[in-house]
PDB file of C-alpha atoms in Angstrom:
ATOM      1  CA  LEU O1059      20.458 -72.177 -24.798  1.00 86.00           C
ATOM      2  CA  ASP O1060      20.392 -75.642 -24.462  1.00 89.00           C
ATOM      3  CA  SER O1061      17.169 -77.253 -25.748  1.00 89.00           C
ATOM      4  CA  THR O1062      17.942 -80.952 -24.225  1.00 93.00           C
ATOM      5  CA  GLN O1063      18.813 -79.452 -20.896  1.00 92.00           C
ATOM      6  CA  ARG O1064      16.056 -76.876 -21.130  1.00 90.00           C
ATOM      7  CA  THR O1065      18.675 -74.210 -19.673  1.00 90.00           C
ATOM      8  CA  VAL O1066      19.851 -70.951 -20.309  1.00 88.00           C
ATOM      9  CA  ARG O1067      23.203 -69.075 -19.736  1.00 88.00           C
ATOM     10  CA  PHE O1068      24.890 -65.891 -20.337  1.00 90.00           C
ATOM     11  CA  LEU O1069      28.393 -65.416 -21.832  1.00 89.00           C
ATOM     12  CA  SER O1070      28.689 -61.935 -20.533  1.00 89.00           C
ATOM     13  CA  ALA O1071      28.273 -60.958 -16.926  1.00 88.00           C
ATOM     14  CA  GLY O1072      25.552 -58.714 -15.606  1.00 86.00           C
ATOM     15  CA  ILE O1073      22.922 -60.169 -17.763  1.00 84.00           C
ATOM     16  CA  GLU O1074      19.583 -61.697 -16.706  1.00 80.00           C
ATOM     17  CA  LEU O1075      16.352 -62.690 -17.516  1.00 79.00           C
ATOM     18  CA  ASP O1076      13.311 -60.674 -16.281  1.00 75.00           C
ATOM     19  CA  PRO O1077       9.987 -62.582 -16.668  1.00 76.00           C
ATOM     20  CA  GLY O1078       8.044 -59.490 -16.144  1.00 73.00           C
ATOM     21  CA  GLY O1079       6.953 -58.940 -19.288  1.00 76.00           C
ATOM     22  CA  ILE O1080       4.256 -62.290 -19.124  1.00 84.00           C
ATOM     23  CA  GLY O1081       5.084 -63.316 -15.749  1.00 88.00           C
ATOM     24  CA  LYS O1082       2.401 -61.908 -13.947  1.00 90.00           C
ATOM     25  CA  GLY O1083      -0.079 -63.469 -16.456  1.00 93.00           C
ATOM     26  CA  TYR O1084       1.678 -66.796 -16.081  1.00 94.00           C
ATOM     27  CA  ALA O1085       1.223 -66.350 -12.468  1.00 94.00           C
ATOM     28  CA  VAL O1086      -2.292 -65.153 -12.190  1.00 96.00           C
ATOM     29  CA  ASP O1087      -3.486 -68.219 -14.648  1.00 97.00           C
ATOM     30  CA  ARG O1088      -1.691 -70.570 -12.618  1.00 97.00           C
ATOM     31  CA  ALA O1089      -3.650 -68.988  -9.627  1.00 97.00           C
ATOM     32  CA  ILE O1090      -6.970 -69.120 -11.322  1.00 97.00           C
ATOM     33  CA  LYS O1091      -6.511 -72.996 -12.116  1.00 97.00           C
ATOM     34  CA  ILE O1092      -5.631 -73.756  -8.571  1.00 97.00           C
ATOM     35  CA  LEU O1093      -8.899 -71.694  -7.319  1.00 97.00           C
ATOM     36  CA  ARG O1094     -10.943 -73.674  -9.993  1.00 97.00           C
ATOM     37  CA  THR O1095      -9.486 -77.010  -8.707  1.00 97.00           C
ATOM     38  CA  HIS O1096     -10.684 -76.161  -5.136  1.00 97.00           C
ATOM     39  CA  GLY O1097     -14.249 -75.336  -6.242  1.00 96.00           C
ATOM     40  CA  VAL O1098     -13.949 -71.698  -6.297  1.00 96.00           C
ATOM     41  CA  SER O1099     -16.277 -69.990  -8.835  1.00 96.00           C
ATOM     42  CA  THR O1100     -16.023 -66.435  -8.075  1.00 97.00           C
ATOM     43  CA  ALA O1101     -12.947 -64.323  -7.636  1.00 97.00           C
ATOM     44  CA  LEU O1102     -11.244 -61.306  -8.555  1.00 96.00           C
ATOM     45  CA  LEU O1103      -7.342 -61.759  -8.720  1.00 96.00           C
ATOM     46  CA  SER O1104      -4.961 -58.544  -9.465  1.00 93.00           C
ATOM     47  CA  ALA O1105      -1.215 -58.857  -9.657  1.00 90.00           C
ATOM     48  CA  GLY O1106      -0.414 -55.141  -8.910  1.00 83.00           C
ATOM     49  CA  SER O1107      -3.317 -54.021 -10.573  1.00 81.00           C
ATOM     50  CA  SER O1108      -1.737 -54.141 -14.138  1.00 87.00           C
ATOM     51  CA  THR O1109      -2.727 -57.807 -14.668  1.00 93.00           C
ATOM     52  CA  ILE O1110      -6.451 -58.861 -13.625  1.00 95.00           C
ATOM     53  CA  TYR O1111      -8.434 -62.072 -14.089  1.00 96.00           C
ATOM     54  CA  ALA O1112     -12.017 -62.066 -13.088  1.00 95.00           C
ATOM     55  CA  LEU O1113     -13.390 -65.151 -12.431  1.00 96.00           C
ATOM     56  CA  GLY O1114     -17.365 -65.681 -12.444  1.00 95.00           C
ATOM     57  CA  ALA O1115     -18.982 -62.811 -11.695  1.00 94.00           C
ATOM     58  CA  PRO O1116     -20.463 -61.254  -7.918  1.00 94.00           C
ATOM     59  CA  ALA O1117     -24.021 -62.276  -7.036  1.00 94.00           C
ATOM     60  CA  GLY O1118     -26.519 -60.371  -9.165  1.00 93.00           C
ATOM     61  CA  GLU O1119     -24.303 -58.746 -11.366  1.00 93.00           C
ATOM     62  CA  PRO O1120     -22.768 -59.365 -14.962  1.00 90.00           C
ATOM     63  CA  GLY O1121     -19.558 -59.350 -14.179  1.00 92.00           C
ATOM     64  CA  TRP O1122     -16.771 -57.544 -12.021  1.00 93.00           C
ATOM     65  CA  LYS O1123     -16.722 -53.998 -12.955  1.00 91.00           C
ATOM     66  CA  ILE O1124     -12.990 -52.832 -13.611  1.00 90.00           C
ATOM     67  CA  ARG O1125     -11.668 -49.105 -13.843  1.00 88.00           C
ATOM     68  CA  VAL O1126      -9.078 -48.644 -16.402  1.00 85.00           C
ATOM     69  CA  PRO O1127      -7.216 -45.489 -14.683  1.00 81.00           C
ATOM     70  CA  ALA O1128      -5.599 -42.367 -16.842  1.00 75.00           C
ATOM     71  CA  PRO O1129      -1.917 -42.766 -17.819  1.00 75.00           C
ATOM     72  CA  GLY O1130      -0.105 -41.457 -14.865  1.00 69.00           C
ATOM     73  CA  GLN O1131      -3.294 -40.456 -12.928  1.00 70.00           C
ATOM     74  CA  GLN O1132      -4.743 -42.975 -10.902  1.00 70.00           C
ATOM     75  CA  GLU O1133      -7.440 -40.986  -9.616  1.00 73.00           C
ATOM     76  CA  SER O1134      -8.774 -40.610 -13.258  1.00 74.00           C
ATOM     77  CA  THR O1135     -10.615 -43.077 -15.142  1.00 77.00           C
ATOM     78  CA  VAL O1136     -10.153 -43.699 -18.921  1.00 76.00           C
ATOM     79  CA  SER O1137     -12.551 -46.617 -18.849  1.00 79.00           C
ATOM     80  CA  THR O1138     -14.984 -48.941 -17.075  1.00 83.00           C
ATOM     81  CA  VAL O1139     -15.247 -52.302 -18.256  1.00 85.00           C
ATOM     82  CA  ILE O1140     -17.276 -55.600 -17.366  1.00 88.00           C
ATOM     83  CA  LEU O1141     -15.247 -58.906 -17.278  1.00 90.00           C
ATOM     84  CA  GLN O1142     -16.403 -62.444 -16.653  1.00 92.00           C
ATOM     85  CA  ASP O1143     -14.279 -65.244 -17.059  1.00 94.00           C
ATOM     86  CA  THR O1144     -11.401 -63.113 -18.819  1.00 92.00           C
ATOM     87  CA  SER O1145      -8.853 -61.080 -18.396  1.00 94.00           C
ATOM     88  CA  LEU O1146      -7.357 -57.594 -18.752  1.00 93.00           C
ATOM     89  CA  SER O1147      -3.527 -56.183 -18.772  1.00 93.00           C
ATOM     90  CA  THR O1148      -2.276 -52.930 -19.089  1.00 91.00           C
ATOM     91  CA  ALA O1149       0.900 -51.290 -20.390  1.00 90.00           C
ATOM     92  CA  ASN O1150       2.152 -47.851 -19.687  1.00 83.00           C
ATOM     93  CA  LEU O1151       4.954 -45.485 -19.531  1.00 76.00           C
ATOM     94  CA  SER O1152       3.907 -44.199 -16.254  1.00 66.00           C
ATOM     95  CA  GLU O1153       5.273 -46.885 -13.997  1.00 68.00           C
ATOM     96  CA  LYS O1154       8.766 -47.147 -15.421  1.00 71.00           C
ATOM     97  CA  HIS O1155      10.429 -44.636 -17.170  1.00 66.00           C
ATOM     98  CA  PHE O1156      13.331 -41.860 -17.314  1.00 68.00           C
ATOM     99  CA  LEU O1157      13.870 -38.477 -18.611  1.00 69.00           C
ATOM    100  CA  ASP O1158      16.911 -37.532 -20.666  1.00 66.00           C
ATOM    101  CA  GLU O1159      17.117 -33.926 -21.897  1.00 67.00           C
ATOM    102  CA  GLY O1160      13.559 -33.415 -21.725  1.00 61.00           C
ATOM    103  CA  HIS O1161      12.596 -36.500 -23.545  1.00 64.00           C
ATOM    104  CA  LEU O1162      10.585 -39.431 -21.818  1.00 66.00           C
ATOM    105  CA  TYR O1163      11.723 -43.029 -22.397  1.00 72.00           C
ATOM    106  CA  GLY O1164       9.899 -46.066 -21.139  1.00 76.00           C
ATOM    107  CA  ALA O1165      10.712 -49.714 -20.226  1.00 78.00           C
ATOM    108  CA  ILE O1166       8.882 -51.197 -23.168  1.00 83.00           C
ATOM    109  CA  MET O1167      11.505 -51.773 -26.084  1.00 84.00           C
ATOM    110  CA  ASP O1168      10.634 -52.183 -29.746  1.00 85.00           C
ATOM    111  CA  PRO O1169      12.548 -54.928 -30.987  1.00 84.00           C
ATOM    112  CA  ARG O1170      12.725 -53.661 -34.587  1.00 88.00           C
ATOM    113  CA  THR O1171      14.477 -50.485 -33.555  1.00 86.00           C
ATOM    114  CA  LEU O1172      16.116 -51.539 -30.085  1.00 84.00           C
ATOM    115  CA  ARG O1173      14.838 -48.522 -28.537  1.00 83.00           C
ATOM    116  CA  PRO O1174      12.069 -47.652 -26.128  1.00 82.00           C
ATOM    117  CA  SER O1175       8.837 -48.138 -27.709  1.00 81.00           C
ATOM    118  CA  GLU O1176       7.014 -44.213 -28.613  1.00 76.00           C
ATOM    119  CA  ARG O1177       3.693 -43.036 -29.809  1.00 75.00           C
ATOM    120  CA  VAL O1178       1.974 -44.643 -27.161  1.00 81.00           C
ATOM    121  CA  LEU O1179       1.259 -44.222 -23.401  1.00 82.00           C
ATOM    122  CA  GLN O1180      -0.949 -46.738 -22.245  1.00 85.00           C
ATOM    123  CA  VAL O1181      -2.857 -50.126 -23.613  1.00 88.00           C
ATOM    124  CA  SER O1182      -5.544 -51.916 -21.783  1.00 89.00           C
ATOM    125  CA  ALA O1183      -6.046 -55.296 -23.495  1.00 89.00           C
ATOM    126  CA  ILE O1184      -8.436 -58.004 -22.704  1.00 89.00           C
ATOM    127  CA  ALA O1185      -8.086 -61.730 -23.462  1.00 90.00           C
ATOM    128  CA  PRO O1186      -9.065 -64.990 -22.305  1.00 92.00           C
ATOM    129  CA  SER O1187      -6.121 -65.788 -20.163  1.00 95.00           C
ATOM    130  CA  ALA O1188      -3.978 -63.554 -18.223  1.00 95.00           C
ATOM    131  CA  MET O1189      -0.661 -64.545 -20.117  1.00 95.00           C
ATOM    132  CA  ASP O1190      -2.629 -63.712 -23.299  1.00 94.00           C
ATOM    133  CA  SER O1191      -3.743 -60.051 -22.087  1.00 94.00           C
ATOM    134  CA  ASP O1192      -0.063 -59.427 -20.879  1.00 94.00           C
ATOM    135  CA  VAL O1193       1.577 -60.300 -24.217  1.00 93.00           C
ATOM    136  CA  LEU O1194      -1.433 -58.491 -26.162  1.00 92.00           C
ATOM    137  CA  SER O1195      -1.056 -55.328 -24.244  1.00 92.00           C
ATOM    138  CA  LYS O1196       2.996 -55.133 -24.951  1.00 91.00           C
ATOM    139  CA  THR O1197       2.643 -56.528 -28.508  1.00 90.00           C
ATOM    140  CA  LEU O1198       0.279 -53.571 -29.241  1.00 89.00           C
ATOM    141  CA  PHE O1199       1.937 -50.987 -27.431  1.00 88.00           C
ATOM    142  CA  VAL O1200       4.863 -51.630 -29.780  1.00 89.00           C
ATOM    143  CA  LEU O1201       2.946 -51.756 -32.659  1.00 88.00           C
ATOM    144  CA  GLY O1202       1.286 -48.426 -32.008  1.00 82.00           C
ATOM    145  CA  PRO O1203      -2.222 -47.258 -33.335  1.00 76.00           C
ATOM    146  CA  GLU O1204      -1.844 -48.382 -37.077  1.00 76.00           C
ATOM    147  CA  GLY O1205      -0.432 -51.626 -36.698  1.00 81.00           C
ATOM    148  CA  SER O1206      -2.369 -52.239 -33.692  1.00 80.00           C
ATOM    149  CA  ALA O1207      -5.650 -52.013 -35.731  1.00 75.00           C
ATOM    150  CA  SER O1208      -4.486 -54.230 -38.141  1.00 78.00           C
ATOM    151  CA  PHE O1209      -3.533 -57.078 -35.674  1.00 82.00           C
ATOM    152  CA  LEU O1210      -6.732 -56.849 -33.853  1.00 77.00           C
ATOM    153  CA  GLU O1211      -8.726 -57.293 -37.536  1.00 75.00           C
ATOM    154  CA  GLU O1212      -7.100 -60.156 -37.903  1.00 80.00           C
ATOM    155  CA  PHE O1213      -8.067 -61.595 -34.185  1.00 80.00           C
ATOM    156  CA  PRO O1214     -11.476 -60.264 -33.337  1.00 73.00           C
ATOM    157  CA  GLN O1215     -11.404 -62.298 -29.904  1.00 78.00           C
ATOM    158  CA  PHE O1216      -8.980 -59.630 -28.444  1.00 83.00           C
ATOM    159  CA  SER O1217     -10.087 -56.174 -27.735  1.00 84.00           C
ATOM    160  CA  ALA O1218      -8.112 -53.308 -26.177  1.00 84.00           C
ATOM    161  CA  LEU O1219      -8.212 -49.357 -25.728  1.00 84.00           C
ATOM    162  CA  MET O1220      -5.014 -47.251 -26.197  1.00 81.00           C
ATOM    163  CA  VAL O1221      -3.916 -43.949 -25.468  1.00 79.00           C
ATOM    164  CA  SER O1222      -1.805 -42.445 -28.155  1.00 74.00           C
ATOM    165  CA  ALA O1223       0.695 -39.508 -27.728  1.00 68.00           C
ATOM    166  CA  ALA O1224       0.883 -36.462 -29.825  1.00 57.00           C
ATOM    167  CA  LYS O1225       4.319 -34.894 -30.774  1.00 53.00           C
ATOM    168  CA  THR O1226       4.983 -31.125 -29.821  1.00 50.00           C
ATOM    169  CA  ALA O1227       6.785 -28.337 -32.088  1.00 49.00           C
ATOM    170  CA  ASN O1228       9.924 -29.000 -30.745  1.00 49.00           C
ATOM    171  CA  GLY O1229       9.905 -32.844 -31.341  1.00 48.00           C
ATOM    172  CA  ASN O1230       9.387 -34.214 -28.005  1.00 47.00           C
ATOM    173  CA  TRP O1231       6.563 -37.016 -27.507  1.00 44.00           C
ATOM    174  CA  PHE O1232       4.223 -37.260 -24.535  1.00 41.00           C
ATOM    175  CA  ILE O1233       3.625 -33.790 -24.078  1.00 37.00           C
ATOM    176  CA  GLY O1234       0.229 -31.968 -24.786  1.00 34.00           C
ATOM    177  CA  THR O1235      -3.054 -33.505 -26.115  1.00 36.00           C
ATOM    178  CA  LEU O1236      -3.471 -37.033 -25.985  1.00 39.00           C
ATOM    179  CA  ILE O1237      -5.906 -38.961 -28.350  1.00 37.00           C
ATOM    180  CA  LEU O1238      -7.721 -42.084 -26.776  1.00 39.00           C
ATOM    181  CA  CYS O1239      -8.670 -44.341 -29.318  1.00 40.00           C
ATOM    182  CA  MET O1240     -10.639 -47.487 -29.251  1.00 41.00           C
ATOM    183  CA  LEU O1241      -9.490 -50.476 -31.430  1.00 37.00           C
ATOM    184  CA  ASP O1242     -12.321 -51.799 -33.027  1.00 38.00           C
ATOM    185  CA  PRO O1243     -11.348 -55.123 -34.704  1.00 36.00           C
ATOM    186  CA  LYS O1244     -14.091 -54.465 -37.354  1.00 40.00           C
ATOM    187  CA  ARG O1245     -12.597 -51.400 -38.714  1.00 39.00           C
ATOM    188  CA  LYS O1246      -9.593 -51.040 -40.845  1.00 41.00           C
ATOM    189  CA  ASN O1247      -8.330 -47.999 -38.814  1.00 41.00           C
ATOM    190  CA  PRO O1248      -8.482 -47.093 -35.176  1.00 39.00           C
ATOM    191  CA  SER O1249     -11.706 -44.644 -34.457  1.00 41.00           C
ATOM    192  CA  PRO O1250     -11.020 -41.738 -32.131  1.00 39.00           C
ATOM    193  CA  ILE O1251     -13.696 -41.255 -29.652  1.00 35.00           C
ATOM    194  CA  GLN O1252     -12.385 -38.734 -27.503  1.00 37.00           C
ATOM    195  CA  ARG O1253      -9.726 -36.176 -27.116  1.00 38.00           C
ATOM    196  CA  CYS O1254      -8.072 -35.883 -23.608  1.00 38.00           C
ATOM    197  CA  VAL O1255      -5.700 -33.509 -22.208  1.00 36.00           C
ATOM    198  CA  PHE O1256      -3.807 -34.697 -19.120  1.00 36.00           C
ATOM    199  CA  ARG O1257      -1.797 -32.859 -16.751  1.00 33.00           C
ATOM    200  CA  VAL O1258       1.677 -32.880 -18.275  1.00 32.00           C
ATOM    201  CA  HIS O1259       3.557 -32.808 -14.806  1.00 31.00           C
ATOM    202  CA  SER O1260       1.876 -36.383 -14.097  1.00 32.00           C
ATOM    203  CA  LEU O1261       3.654 -37.921 -17.075  1.00 36.00           C
ATOM    204  CA  VAL O1262       7.110 -36.013 -17.588  1.00 35.00           C
ATOM    205  CA  GLY O1263       8.033 -35.511 -14.014  1.00 32.00           C
ATOM    206  CA  GLY O1264       7.391 -31.752 -13.731  1.00 29.00           C
ATOM    207  CA  LYS O1265       8.324 -30.473 -17.328  1.00 30.00           C
TER     208      LYS O1265
END
């Protein structure tokens, strides 16, 4: 890392930087800035549906109605939210994952263990900017239900919806009954508001 030249290079071949973690949010924020500069006051900007910014509101409506799909089941709805001049980002395991000996591994890494993060299937986070909601969704995904509740207690300007995973008798995650938790920053612990059973094949490739 050369801080004076603002450049990065790697000493080993085959290593590259992927801005996907917050790159979408940054791009959406820049696009919203351009729209505002040109006098656009109402628009819904979606970057692959995982990062959304709601600019203003449709005529006669309190905001943009955004559907949060269930993990691995785009036709099912976990929640519907109304957004105005704010952003929603979703991090999940259903888009990028692989199976190894019946265990599901996702693409979101836990920097504390250097392994794929577990115990959570999906997090949808709401924040004032798209880059903030992008960062927040991944952060809460790694922190899990307990850590996320503590985090949101410190930062009440954010909110999130988490779908956590149950552990089965054979020790595998991501199979069976899932608990839908609404993380309320005014509570010390996440409050389970609904129990859902998702079709297992949609999450673990038929097993």
